[in-house]
């Protein structure tokens, strides 16, 4: 054990507390960029814009633009690190978890909470994961627990039968456990808490899965070795790559997650260091620390802001950091995979559940004893969903300013006495500058990620020409999808603020196509809003319509986008043409476990 602790590549604790200069660089860049954007907008508005509208627009813009700048600079830092082959923590060629894996001394449990899932699919993923673990020769240090919260008796019977079949198939014997709770108190967090109370004392660490998780055995062994060598580390999260689904919608998101996500995760790991976040699955956790310090409170009052916390992961990371343990993100490890929803509606429904949980976190931001980085993570989680109503607010305020100018005309003398009129000022240079800066913020990270992909092995993303084509089509798809999700999220926020809570139904999985009736029903309000925007702006301010069309196009085409992107045949066809490929698909036949 002592030999492991002295190995600098495995002791994460030695890196704790060294992030000050990294955070200063990131926040200084983000603050300067945000200030520049605010200046450009304020100058572009000019004195002829009503004072109240100008202040409101600048305030909404500052919040939304500041959120974008933080991700932008993190992505650029990630690009520099990946282009230079540098580890985000050590800033060297080698970093935490690299090299030969030390011997394991402790016990690690793999926990798989399930809730009315398809047992055959869950057990197929577990079989893949366990076989990969056996190839490492270290599987004796692990046990596997399927923790069922299933309420459907027929599915529960399939689970029980499937467990027996899996034991025989894998030869795992009594190291594969299954239990079903009769009362689903606390949802997933309560499910894990129940396991901690009944089995936690026997284990040093737990690797928490979702029902759609797959991990390589090498990654799990490295995570366990890192925990043993770093006694003040509480959680290690590695970047999970989306894979496994075949609808066009899922394939586009899997491609973008694979190409852009790793670069962004690397940039965030650089500045977060030992105060990283936890995303609820595909992470290893120190059992004793988690059991002692990460029990979730139940808020006073009724849902959506009271009651049980729906999104547990950010809170657990904050609590374990408050107890003095570090939380790390190691995207370089690889070997971690998950699945995504396969159509627009399922994607939005999943966000609706997460949104309520994240908005609950506002009650924890001022909690005593939290590290300031933990508070920032909670705020960032909230902002991830408030960004949509902020964007919508910016559009509405901009439209109001344009309409006010077109209908009322120039106001030469305001409310304050003045001897001289306010002559209209049209600062088109500042407008164009702001548009250029915003476009760079949104599209430059995609371009840089494509550059990294172009210099990876040629077939990694289907070939270089296929990669360029995939990036262009994914960018168009994202532009059309963005206003649709903006309205979904804005409506969700309003419903939550109005006190309308949502439950936690089982997540829909599998390649689910969407009917025209469902698509038209779910997107009808968005179509009406798009038509109204075109009519109003086309009549009163036709010159502004060209700037609005990129947003309106997504709303008018929403049902078409939803139906066709949900089709598996189009996703399979795209794969046949080597579009939206990922490195895990580079072999002619699907491997038993995705290549890392």
Coordinates of C-alpha atoms in Angstrom, one line a residue:
X1 CA 0.0 0.0 0.0
X2 CA 2.8 2.4 0.9
X3 CA 4.4 1.8 -2.5
X4 CA 1.2 2.8 -4.3
X5 CA 0.9 6.0 -2.3
X6 CA 4.5 7.1 -3.2
X7 CA 3.8 6.6 -6.9
X8 CA 3.2 10.2 -8.2
X9 CA 1.2 9.1 -11.2
X10 CA -1.4 7.5 -8.9
X11 CA -1.6 9.9 -5.9
X12 CA -4.2 12.5 -6.8
X13 CA -4.0 14.1 -3.3
X14 CA -0.7 15.7 -4.0
X15 CA -2.3 17.8 -6.7
X16 CA -5.1 19.2 -4.4
X17 CA -5.1 23.0 -3.8
X18 CA -3.0 23.9 -6.9
X19 CA -5.7 25.4 -9.0
X20 CA -5.6 29.1 -8.1
X21 CA -3.6 30.3 -11.1
X22 CA -5.7 28.1 -13.5
X23 CA -8.9 29.6 -12.3
X24 CA -7.6 33.1 -12.4
X25 CA -6.7 32.7 -16.1
X26 CA -10.1 31.2 -17.0
X27 CA -12.2 33.7 -15.1
X28 CA -10.1 36.7 -16.2
X29 CA -10.6 35.6 -19.9
X30 CA -14.3 35.0 -19.4
X31 CA -14.8 38.3 -17.5
X32 CA -12.9 40.3 -20.1
X33 CA -14.9 38.7 -23.0
X34 CA -18.2 39.3 -21.2
X35 CA -17.3 42.9 -20.6
X36 CA -16.3 43.4 -24.2
X37 CA -19.6 41.9 -25.4
X38 CA -21.6 44.2 -23.0
X39 CA -19.7 47.2 -24.3
X40 CA -20.4 46.3 -27.9
X41 CA -24.1 45.8 -27.2
X42 CA -24.4 49.0 -25.1
X43 CA -22.7 51.1 -27.9
X44 CA -24.9 49.4 -30.6
X45 CA -28.1 50.3 -28.8
X46 CA -27.3 54.0 -28.6
X47 CA -29.2 56.8 -26.8
X48 CA -32.3 56.5 -28.9
X49 CA -33.3 53.1 -27.3
X50 CA -35.7 53.6 -24.3
X51 CA -33.7 53.4 -21.1
X52 CA -35.7 50.7 -19.4
X53 CA -35.6 48.4 -22.4
X54 CA -31.8 49.0 -22.8
X55 CA -31.1 48.1 -19.1
X56 CA -33.3 45.0 -19.3
X57 CA -31.6 43.7 -22.5
X58 CA -28.1 44.4 -21.2
X59 CA -28.8 42.5 -17.9
X60 CA -30.3 39.5 -19.7
X61 CA -27.5 39.6 -22.2
X62 CA -24.8 39.7 -19.6
X63 CA -26.0 36.6 -17.8
X64 CA -26.4 34.5 -21.0
X65 CA -23.3 35.8 -22.7
X66 CA -21.2 35.2 -19.5
X67 CA -22.4 31.6 -19.4
X68 CA -21.3 31.1 -23.0
X69 CA -17.8 32.7 -22.4
X70 CA -17.0 30.3 -19.6
X71 CA -17.6 27.2 -21.7
X72 CA -15.9 28.9 -24.7
X73 CA -12.6 29.5 -22.9
X74 CA -12.7 26.0 -21.2
X75 CA -13.1 24.5 -24.7
X76 CA -10.1 26.5 -26.0
X77 CA -8.0 25.4 -23.1
X78 CA -9.0 21.8 -23.8
X79 CA -8.0 22.2 -27.4
X80 CA -4.5 23.4 -26.5
X81 CA -4.0 20.6 -24.0
X82 CA -5.2 17.9 -26.4
X83 CA -3.3 19.3 -29.3
X84 CA -0.2 19.2 -27.2
X85 CA -0.9 15.8 -25.8
X86 CA -0.9 17.2 -22.2
X87 CA -2.7 15.8 -19.3
X88 CA -5.1 18.4 -17.9
X89 CA -4.0 17.9 -14.3
X90 CA -0.2 17.3 -14.6
X91 CA 0.3 19.5 -17.7
X92 CA 2.7 16.8 -18.8
X93 CA 2.6 13.9 -21.3
X94 CA 1.8 11.6 -18.4
X95 CA -0.7 12.1 -15.7
X96 CA -2.9 10.5 -13.1
X97 CA -3.8 6.9 -13.9
X98 CA -1.2 6.5 -16.6
X99 CA 1.2 3.6 -16.8
X100 CA 1.2 0.1 -15.2
X101 CA -1.6 -0.4 -12.8
X102 CA -0.6 -1.2 -9.2
X103 CA -2.0 -4.1 -7.2
X104 CA -5.4 -3.6 -5.7
X105 CA -5.8 -4.0 -2.0
X106 CA -9.4 -3.0 -1.4
X107 CA -12.9 -4.1 -2.4
X108 CA -15.0 -2.4 -5.0
X109 CA -18.7 -2.8 -5.6
X110 CA -20.3 -2.1 -8.9
X111 CA -23.8 -0.7 -8.3
X112 CA -26.5 -0.8 -11.0
X113 CA -29.7 0.9 -9.9
X114 CA -32.6 -0.1 -12.2
X115 CA -36.2 1.1 -12.3
X116 CA -38.6 -0.7 -14.7
X117 CA -35.9 -1.2 -17.3
X118 CA -35.7 -3.8 -20.0
X119 CA -33.8 -6.6 -18.1
X120 CA -32.3 -8.2 -21.2
X121 CA -30.7 -5.0 -22.3
X122 CA -29.4 -4.2 -18.8
X123 CA -27.9 -7.6 -18.3
X124 CA -26.3 -7.6 -21.8
X125 CA -24.4 -4.4 -20.8
X126 CA -23.4 -5.9 -17.5
X127 CA -22.1 -9.1 -19.2
X128 CA -20.0 -6.9 -21.6
X129 CA -18.6 -4.9 -18.6
X130 CA -17.8 -8.0 -16.5
X131 CA -16.1 -9.9 -19.3
X132 CA -13.9 -6.8 -19.9
X133 CA -13.1 -6.7 -16.2
X134 CA -12.1 -10.4 -16.2
X135 CA -9.6 -9.7 -19.0
X136 CA -7.6 -7.5 -16.5
X137 CA -7.0 -10.3 -14.1
X138 CA -8.3 -8.1 -11.3
X139 CA -12.0 -9.1 -11.1
X140 CA -11.5 -10.8 -7.7
X141 CA -11.5 -7.3 -6.2
X142 CA -15.0 -6.5 -7.5
X143 CA -18.6 -7.5 -6.9
X144 CA -21.7 -6.6 -8.9
X145 CA -25.0 -5.5 -7.4
X146 CA -28.2 -4.9 -9.3
X147 CA -30.3 -2.7 -7.1
X148 CA -33.9 -2.9 -8.3
X149 CA -36.5 -0.3 -7.6
X150 CA -38.8 -1.9 -10.2
X151 CA -42.5 -1.4 -9.5
X152 CA -43.8 -3.7 -12.3
X153 CA -44.0 -7.3 -11.0
X154 CA -43.6 -8.8 -14.5
X155 CA -40.4 -6.9 -15.1
X156 CA -39.2 -7.8 -11.6
X157 CA -39.8 -11.5 -12.4
X158 CA -37.7 -11.1 -15.6
X159 CA -34.9 -9.5 -13.5
X160 CA -34.8 -12.4 -11.0
X161 CA -34.7 -15.0 -13.8
X162 CA -32.1 -12.9 -15.7
X163 CA -29.9 -12.8 -12.7
X164 CA -29.7 -16.5 -12.5
X165 CA -29.0 -16.8 -16.2
X166 CA -26.3 -14.2 -15.9
X167 CA -24.6 -16.0 -13.0
X168 CA -24.4 -19.1 -15.0
X169 CA -23.3 -17.3 -18.2
X170 CA -20.5 -15.4 -16.5
X171 CA -19.5 -18.0 -13.8
X172 CA -19.6 -15.2 -11.3
X173 CA -21.5 -17.1 -8.6
X174 CA -22.5 -15.2 -5.5
X175 CA -20.5 -12.1 -6.5
X176 CA -23.5 -11.1 -8.6
X177 CA -26.3 -9.8 -6.3
X178 CA -29.9 -8.7 -6.9
X179 CA -32.4 -7.3 -4.5
X180 CA -35.7 -5.5 -5.0
X181 CA -36.9 -2.8 -2.7
X182 CA -40.6 -2.9 -1.8
X183 CA -40.7 0.9 -1.2
X184 CA -38.9 3.3 -3.6
X185 CA -38.0 5.9 -1.0
X186 CA -35.6 8.5 -2.3
X187 CA -35.5 7.2 -5.8
X188 CA -31.9 6.4 -7.0
X189 CA -30.2 8.2 -4.1
X190 CA -32.4 6.3 -1.7
X191 CA -31.7 3.1 -3.5
X192 CA -27.9 3.6 -3.0
X193 CA -28.4 4.7 0.6
X194 CA -30.2 1.4 1.3
X195 CA -27.3 -0.5 -0.1
X196 CA -24.9 1.5 2.0
X197 CA -26.8 0.6 5.1
X198 CA -26.9 -3.1 4.3
X199 CA -23.6 -3.8 2.4
X200 CA -21.5 -0.7 2.5
X201 CA -19.3 -1.8 5.4
X202 CA -17.8 -4.6 3.4
X203 CA -16.5 -2.3 0.6
X204 CA -13.9 0.4 0.2
X205 CA -15.3 1.9 -3.0
X206 CA -18.4 1.8 -5.2
X207 CA -18.6 2.4 -8.9
X208 CA -22.1 3.7 -9.6
X209 CA -23.7 2.9 -13.0
X210 CA -26.9 3.9 -14.7
X211 CA -29.0 1.2 -16.4
X212 CA -27.4 2.2 -19.7
X213 CA -23.8 2.3 -18.5
X214 CA -20.9 0.3 -19.9
X215 CA -17.3 0.6 -18.7
X216 CA -14.1 -1.1 -19.7
X217 CA -12.4 -3.3 -17.1
X218 CA -9.1 -1.4 -17.5
X219 CA -10.8 1.9 -16.6
X220 CA -12.5 0.4 -13.5
X221 CA -9.3 -1.1 -12.3
X222 CA -7.4 2.2 -12.8
X223 CA -10.2 4.1 -10.9
X224 CA -9.9 1.7 -8.0
X225 CA -6.1 2.0 -7.9
X226 CA -6.3 5.8 -8.0
X227 CA -8.7 5.7 -5.0
X228 CA -6.4 3.4 -3.0
X229 CA -3.4 5.7 -3.7
X230 CA -5.3 8.9 -2.8
X231 CA -7.0 8.6 0.6
X232 CA -8.3 12.2 0.6
X233 CA -10.1 11.6 -2.7
X234 CA -13.9 11.0 -2.5
X235 CA -15.1 10.8 -6.1
X236 CA -13.4 10.3 -9.4
X237 CA -15.5 10.9 -12.5
X238 CA -14.4 10.0 -16.0
X239 CA -15.9 11.4 -19.1
X240 CA -18.7 9.2 -20.4
X241 CA -19.1 8.9 -24.2
X242 CA -22.5 8.5 -25.7
X243 CA -23.0 5.4 -27.9
X244 CA -25.2 2.5 -28.8
X245 CA -28.3 4.0 -30.4
X246 CA -29.1 4.1 -34.2
X247 CA -31.7 6.8 -34.8
X248 CA -30.5 9.8 -36.7
X249 CA -31.1 12.0 -33.7
X250 CA -29.1 9.8 -31.4
X251 CA -26.3 9.4 -34.0
X252 CA -25.9 13.1 -34.4
X253 CA -25.7 13.7 -30.6
X254 CA -23.4 10.7 -30.2
X255 CA -21.1 12.2 -32.8
X256 CA -21.1 15.7 -31.3
X257 CA -20.6 14.3 -27.8
X258 CA -17.6 12.3 -28.9
X259 CA -16.0 15.0 -31.0
X260 CA -16.6 18.0 -28.9
X261 CA -17.3 16.6 -25.4
X262 CA -13.8 15.3 -24.7
X263 CA -12.2 18.6 -25.6
X264 CA -14.6 20.5 -23.3
X265 CA -14.2 18.0 -20.5
X266 CA -10.4 18.3 -20.7
X267 CA -10.7 22.1 -20.4
X268 CA -13.0 21.9 -17.4
X269 CA -10.7 19.3 -15.7
X270 CA -7.8 21.8 -16.1
X271 CA -9.4 24.5 -13.9
X272 CA -11.6 22.5 -11.7
X273 CA -8.9 20.2 -10.4
X274 CA -9.9 18.6 -7.0
X275 CA -13.2 20.5 -6.9
X276 CA -14.7 18.9 -10.0
X277 CA -18.3 17.8 -10.3
X278 CA -20.1 14.5 -10.2
X279 CA -22.7 13.6 -12.8
X280 CA -24.4 10.7 -11.0
X281 CA -23.0 7.7 -12.8
X282 CA -19.8 6.1 -14.3
X283 CA -17.7 7.3 -11.3
X284 CA -16.0 5.7 -8.4
X285 CA -16.8 6.8 -4.9
X286 CA -15.2 6.3 -1.4
X287 CA -17.9 4.3 0.4
X288 CA -17.2 5.4 4.0
X289 CA -17.0 9.1 3.1
X290 CA -20.1 9.0 1.0
X291 CA -22.1 7.1 3.6
X292 CA -21.0 9.5 6.4
X293 CA -21.4 12.8 4.6
X294 CA -23.6 12.6 1.5
X295 CA -27.1 11.7 2.8
X296 CA -29.5 14.0 1.1
X297 CA -31.8 16.4 3.0
X298 CA -35.5 16.6 2.4
X299 CA -36.6 20.1 1.8
X300 CA -39.5 21.6 3.7
X301 CA -42.6 22.4 1.6
X302 CA -44.2 20.8 -1.4
X303 CA -42.7 20.0 -4.8
X304 CA -41.3 21.3 -7.1
X305 CA -39.0 23.1 -4.8
X306 CA -39.8 21.1 -1.6
X307 CA -39.6 17.5 -0.8
X308 CA -36.9 15.0 -2.0
X309 CA -34.1 16.3 -4.2
X310 CA -34.5 15.0 -7.7
X311 CA -31.0 15.7 -9.0
X312 CA -28.7 14.2 -6.3
X313 CA -25.3 14.2 -8.0
X314 CA -24.2 17.9 -7.7
X315 CA -25.3 17.9 -4.1
X316 CA -23.4 14.8 -3.2
X317 CA -20.2 16.2 -4.8
X318 CA -20.7 19.4 -2.8
X319 CA -21.2 17.5 0.5
X320 CA -18.2 15.2 0.0
X321 CA -16.1 18.2 -0.8
X322 CA -17.4 19.9 2.4
X323 CA -16.2 17.0 4.3
X324 CA -12.6 17.6 3.1
X325 CA -12.5 15.0 0.2
X326 CA -11.5 15.9 -3.3
X327 CA -13.6 15.3 -6.4
X328 CA -11.7 14.8 -9.7
X329 CA -12.6 14.6 -13.3
X330 CA -10.2 12.5 -15.4
X331 CA -11.4 12.6 -19.1
X332 CA -8.2 11.1 -20.3
X333 CA -9.0 7.7 -18.8
X334 CA -11.6 6.8 -21.4
X335 CA -13.5 3.5 -21.4
X336 CA -16.7 5.0 -20.1
X337 CA -20.0 4.9 -22.1
X338 CA -23.7 5.7 -21.8
X339 CA -26.7 6.0 -24.0
X340 CA -28.8 9.0 -25.1
X341 CA -32.5 9.5 -25.7
X342 CA -33.3 8.7 -29.3
X343 CA -35.7 11.5 -30.3
X344 CA -36.4 15.1 -29.5
X345 CA -39.4 14.5 -27.2
X346 CA -37.6 11.9 -25.0
X347 CA -34.6 14.2 -24.9
X348 CA -36.8 17.1 -23.7
X349 CA -38.7 14.9 -21.2
X350 CA -35.4 13.9 -19.6
X351 CA -34.3 17.5 -19.3
X352 CA -37.6 18.3 -17.6
X353 CA -36.8 15.9 -14.8
X354 CA -33.3 17.2 -14.4
X355 CA -34.4 20.8 -14.6
X356 CA -36.7 20.5 -11.5
X357 CA -33.9 18.9 -9.6
X358 CA -31.3 21.5 -10.6
X359 CA -33.7 24.4 -9.7
X360 CA -34.1 22.9 -6.3
X361 CA -30.3 23.4 -5.8
X362 CA -30.9 27.1 -5.4
X363 CA -31.9 26.3 -1.9
X364 CA -28.5 24.7 -1.2
X365 CA -26.3 27.4 -2.8
X366 CA -26.1 29.4 0.6
X367 CA -25.7 26.2 2.7
X368 CA -23.1 26.5 5.4
X369 CA -19.6 25.0 4.9
X370 CA -19.7 24.4 1.1
X371 CA -16.6 25.1 -0.9
X372 CA -17.0 28.1 -3.2
X373 CA -16.4 25.9 -6.2
X374 CA -19.3 23.6 -5.1
X375 CA -21.6 26.7 -4.9
X376 CA -20.4 27.6 -8.4
X377 CA -21.2 24.1 -9.7
X378 CA -24.7 24.4 -8.3
X379 CA -25.2 27.8 -9.9
X380 CA -23.8 26.5 -13.2
X381 CA -26.3 23.6 -13.1
X382 CA -29.1 26.0 -12.6
X383 CA -27.8 28.3 -15.4
X384 CA -27.6 25.3 -17.8
X385 CA -31.4 25.5 -17.9
X386 CA -32.0 29.2 -17.2
X387 CA -29.9 30.0 -20.3
X388 CA -32.9 29.1 -22.5
X389 CA -35.3 31.6 -21.0
X390 CA -32.5 34.2 -20.9
X391 CA -32.0 33.7 -24.6
X392 CA -35.7 33.9 -25.2
X393 CA -35.8 37.1 -23.1
X394 CA -33.0 38.6 -25.2
X395 CA -34.9 37.8 -28.4
X396 CA -38.1 39.3 -27.1
X397 CA -36.4 42.5 -25.8
X398 CA -34.5 42.9 -29.1
X399 CA -37.8 42.6 -31.0
X400 CA -39.5 45.1 -28.7
X401 CA -36.7 47.6 -29.3
X402 CA -36.9 47.2 -33.0
X403 CA -40.7 47.4 -33.0
X404 CA -40.7 50.4 -30.8
X405 CA -38.3 52.2 -33.2
X406 CA -40.3 51.2 -36.3
X407 CA -43.7 52.1 -34.8
X408 CA -43.0 55.1 -32.6
X409 CA -40.1 56.4 -34.6
X410 CA -37.0 58.3 -33.3
X411 CA -37.4 60.1 -30.0
X412 CA -35.4 63.3 -30.2
X413 CA -36.2 64.5 -26.6
X414 CA -36.4 62.1 -23.7
X415 CA -37.9 62.5 -20.3
X416 CA -35.1 64.7 -19.0
X417 CA -34.9 68.4 -20.0
X418 CA -32.4 69.0 -22.7
X419 CA -31.5 71.9 -25.1
X420 CA -30.3 69.5 -27.8
X421 CA -32.1 66.6 -29.4
X422 CA -30.8 63.0 -29.3
X423 CA -30.1 62.4 -32.9
X424 CA -30.5 58.7 -34.0
X425 CA -27.3 56.8 -34.0
X426 CA -26.9 53.5 -36.0
X427 CA -23.7 51.8 -34.8
X428 CA -23.7 49.1 -37.4
X429 CA -20.0 48.4 -36.8
X430 CA -20.6 47.5 -33.2
X431 CA -23.6 45.4 -34.2
X432 CA -21.5 43.5 -36.7
X433 CA -18.7 43.2 -34.2
X434 CA -21.0 41.7 -31.6
X435 CA -22.4 39.2 -34.1
X436 CA -18.9 38.2 -35.1
X437 CA -17.8 37.6 -31.5
X438 CA -20.9 35.6 -30.8
X439 CA -20.4 33.5 -33.9
X440 CA -16.8 32.8 -32.9
X441 CA -17.9 31.8 -29.4
X442 CA -20.4 29.3 -30.7
X443 CA -18.6 27.9 -33.7
X444 CA -14.9 28.1 -33.1
X445 CA -14.9 25.3 -30.5
X446 CA -16.6 23.0 -33.1
X447 CA -13.9 24.0 -35.7
X448 CA -11.1 23.3 -33.3
X449 CA -12.6 19.9 -32.3
X450 CA -12.8 19.1 -36.0
X451 CA -9.1 20.0 -36.4
X452 CA -8.3 17.5 -33.6
X453 CA -10.4 14.9 -35.4
X454 CA -8.7 15.5 -38.7
X455 CA -5.4 14.7 -37.2
X456 CA -6.6 11.5 -35.5
X457 CA -6.2 8.2 -37.3
X458 CA -8.0 8.7 -40.7
X459 CA -10.8 6.2 -40.2
X460 CA -11.6 7.4 -36.7
X461 CA -14.6 9.5 -37.7
X462 CA -15.4 7.7 -41.0
X463 CA -12.5 9.5 -42.8
X464 CA -11.6 13.1 -43.1
X465 CA -14.1 14.1 -45.8
X466 CA -16.8 12.3 -43.8
X467 CA -15.8 14.1 -40.7
X468 CA -16.0 17.6 -42.4
X469 CA -19.4 16.7 -43.8
X470 CA -20.6 15.4 -40.4
X471 CA -19.5 18.6 -38.6
X472 CA -21.3 20.8 -41.2
X473 CA -24.5 18.8 -40.9
X474 CA -24.3 18.5 -37.1
X475 CA -23.9 22.3 -37.0
X476 CA -27.0 22.8 -39.1
X477 CA -28.9 20.3 -37.1
X478 CA -27.9 22.0 -33.8
X479 CA -28.9 25.4 -35.2
X480 CA -32.4 24.1 -36.0
X481 CA -32.8 22.2 -32.7
X482 CA -31.6 25.1 -30.5
X483 CA -34.7 27.3 -30.7
X484 CA -36.9 24.2 -30.2
X485 CA -35.1 23.3 -27.0
X486 CA -35.1 27.0 -26.0
X487 CA -38.9 27.0 -26.0
X488 CA -39.2 23.6 -24.3
X489 CA -36.8 24.7 -21.5
X490 CA -38.5 28.1 -21.1
X491 CA -41.9 26.4 -20.8
X492 CA -40.5 23.9 -18.3
X493 CA -39.1 26.7 -16.2
X494 CA -42.4 28.6 -16.2
X495 CA -44.3 25.4 -15.2
X496 CA -41.9 24.7 -12.3
X497 CA -42.1 28.3 -11.1
X498 CA -45.9 28.0 -11.2
X499 CA -45.6 25.0 -8.8
X500 CA -46.3 22.2 -11.3
X501 CA -44.0 19.3 -10.1
X502 CA -43.0 16.3 -12.3
X503 CA -42.5 12.8 -11.1
X504 CA -39.6 10.5 -12.0
X505 CA -41.0 8.0 -14.5
X506 CA -38.7 5.4 -16.1
X507 CA -36.6 6.8 -18.9
X508 CA -37.6 5.6 -22.4
X509 CA -34.8 3.7 -24.1
X510 CA -34.4 2.0 -27.3
X511 CA -34.6 3.4 -30.8
X512 CA -38.1 5.0 -30.6
X513 CA -39.5 6.5 -33.7
X514 CA -42.0 9.4 -33.6
X515 CA -45.3 9.7 -35.3
X516 CA -46.5 12.8 -37.2
X517 CA -49.5 13.1 -34.8
X518 CA -47.2 13.2 -31.8
X519 CA -44.8 15.6 -33.4
X520 CA -47.5 18.0 -34.5
X521 CA -49.1 17.9 -31.1
X522 CA -45.9 18.6 -29.2
X523 CA -44.6 21.3 -31.6
X524 CA -47.9 23.1 -32.6
X525 CA -47.3 25.9 -30.1
X526 CA -43.8 26.4 -31.5
X527 CA -45.1 26.6 -35.1
X528 CA -47.7 29.1 -34.1
X529 CA -45.1 31.3 -32.4
X530 CA -42.8 31.1 -35.4
X531 CA -45.6 32.1 -37.8
X532 CA -46.6 35.0 -35.5
X533 CA -43.0 36.2 -35.3
X534 CA -42.7 36.1 -39.1
X535 CA -46.0 37.9 -39.6
X536 CA -45.3 40.7 -37.0
X537 CA -41.7 41.4 -37.9
X538 CA -42.4 41.0 -41.6
X539 CA -45.1 43.7 -41.4
X540 CA -43.6 46.2 -39.0
X541 CA -39.8 45.6 -39.4
X542 CA -39.0 43.6 -42.6
X543 CA -35.4 44.5 -42.4
X544 CA -35.1 42.7 -39.1
X545 CA -36.6 39.5 -40.4
X546 CA -33.4 38.2 -41.9
X547 CA -31.8 38.2 -38.5
X548 CA -34.8 36.4 -37.0
X549 CA -35.0 33.6 -39.7
X550 CA -32.3 31.3 -38.2
X551 CA -34.4 31.1 -35.0
X552 CA -37.8 30.9 -36.7
X553 CA -36.7 28.3 -39.2
X554 CA -36.1 25.8 -36.4
X555 CA -39.6 26.4 -35.0
X556 CA -41.4 26.1 -38.4
X557 CA -39.5 22.9 -39.2
X558 CA -39.8 21.4 -35.7
X559 CA -42.2 18.6 -36.5
X560 CA -40.2 17.6 -39.7
X561 CA -37.0 17.6 -37.7
X562 CA -38.6 15.6 -34.9
X563 CA -40.1 12.9 -37.1
X564 CA -37.2 12.3 -39.6
X565 CA -34.5 12.5 -37.0
X566 CA -36.2 9.8 -34.9
X567 CA -36.0 7.3 -37.8
X568 CA -33.6 4.4 -37.3
X569 CA -33.5 3.8 -41.0
X570 CA -32.0 7.3 -41.6
X571 CA -29.5 6.7 -38.8
X572 CA -28.4 3.4 -40.3
X573 CA -28.2 5.0 -43.7
X574 CA -26.0 7.8 -42.3
X575 CA -23.7 5.1 -40.8
X576 CA -23.6 3.3 -44.2
X577 CA -22.3 6.6 -45.7
X578 CA -19.9 6.9 -42.8
X579 CA -21.6 10.0 -41.5
X580 CA -21.7 10.8 -37.8
X581 CA -19.3 8.0 -37.1
X582 CA -17.3 7.8 -33.8
X583 CA -13.9 6.1 -33.2
X584 CA -15.8 3.3 -31.4
X585 CA -17.4 2.3 -34.7
X586 CA -14.3 2.2 -36.8
X587 CA -14.2 -1.6 -37.0
X588 CA -16.4 -3.4 -39.6
X589 CA -18.0 -5.4 -36.8
X590 CA -19.1 -4.0 -33.5
X591 CA -16.6 -5.0 -30.8
X592 CA -17.7 -6.6 -27.6
X593 CA -16.7 -3.4 -25.8
X594 CA -16.1 0.0 -27.4
X595 CA -12.5 0.7 -28.1
X596 CA -11.0 3.4 -25.8

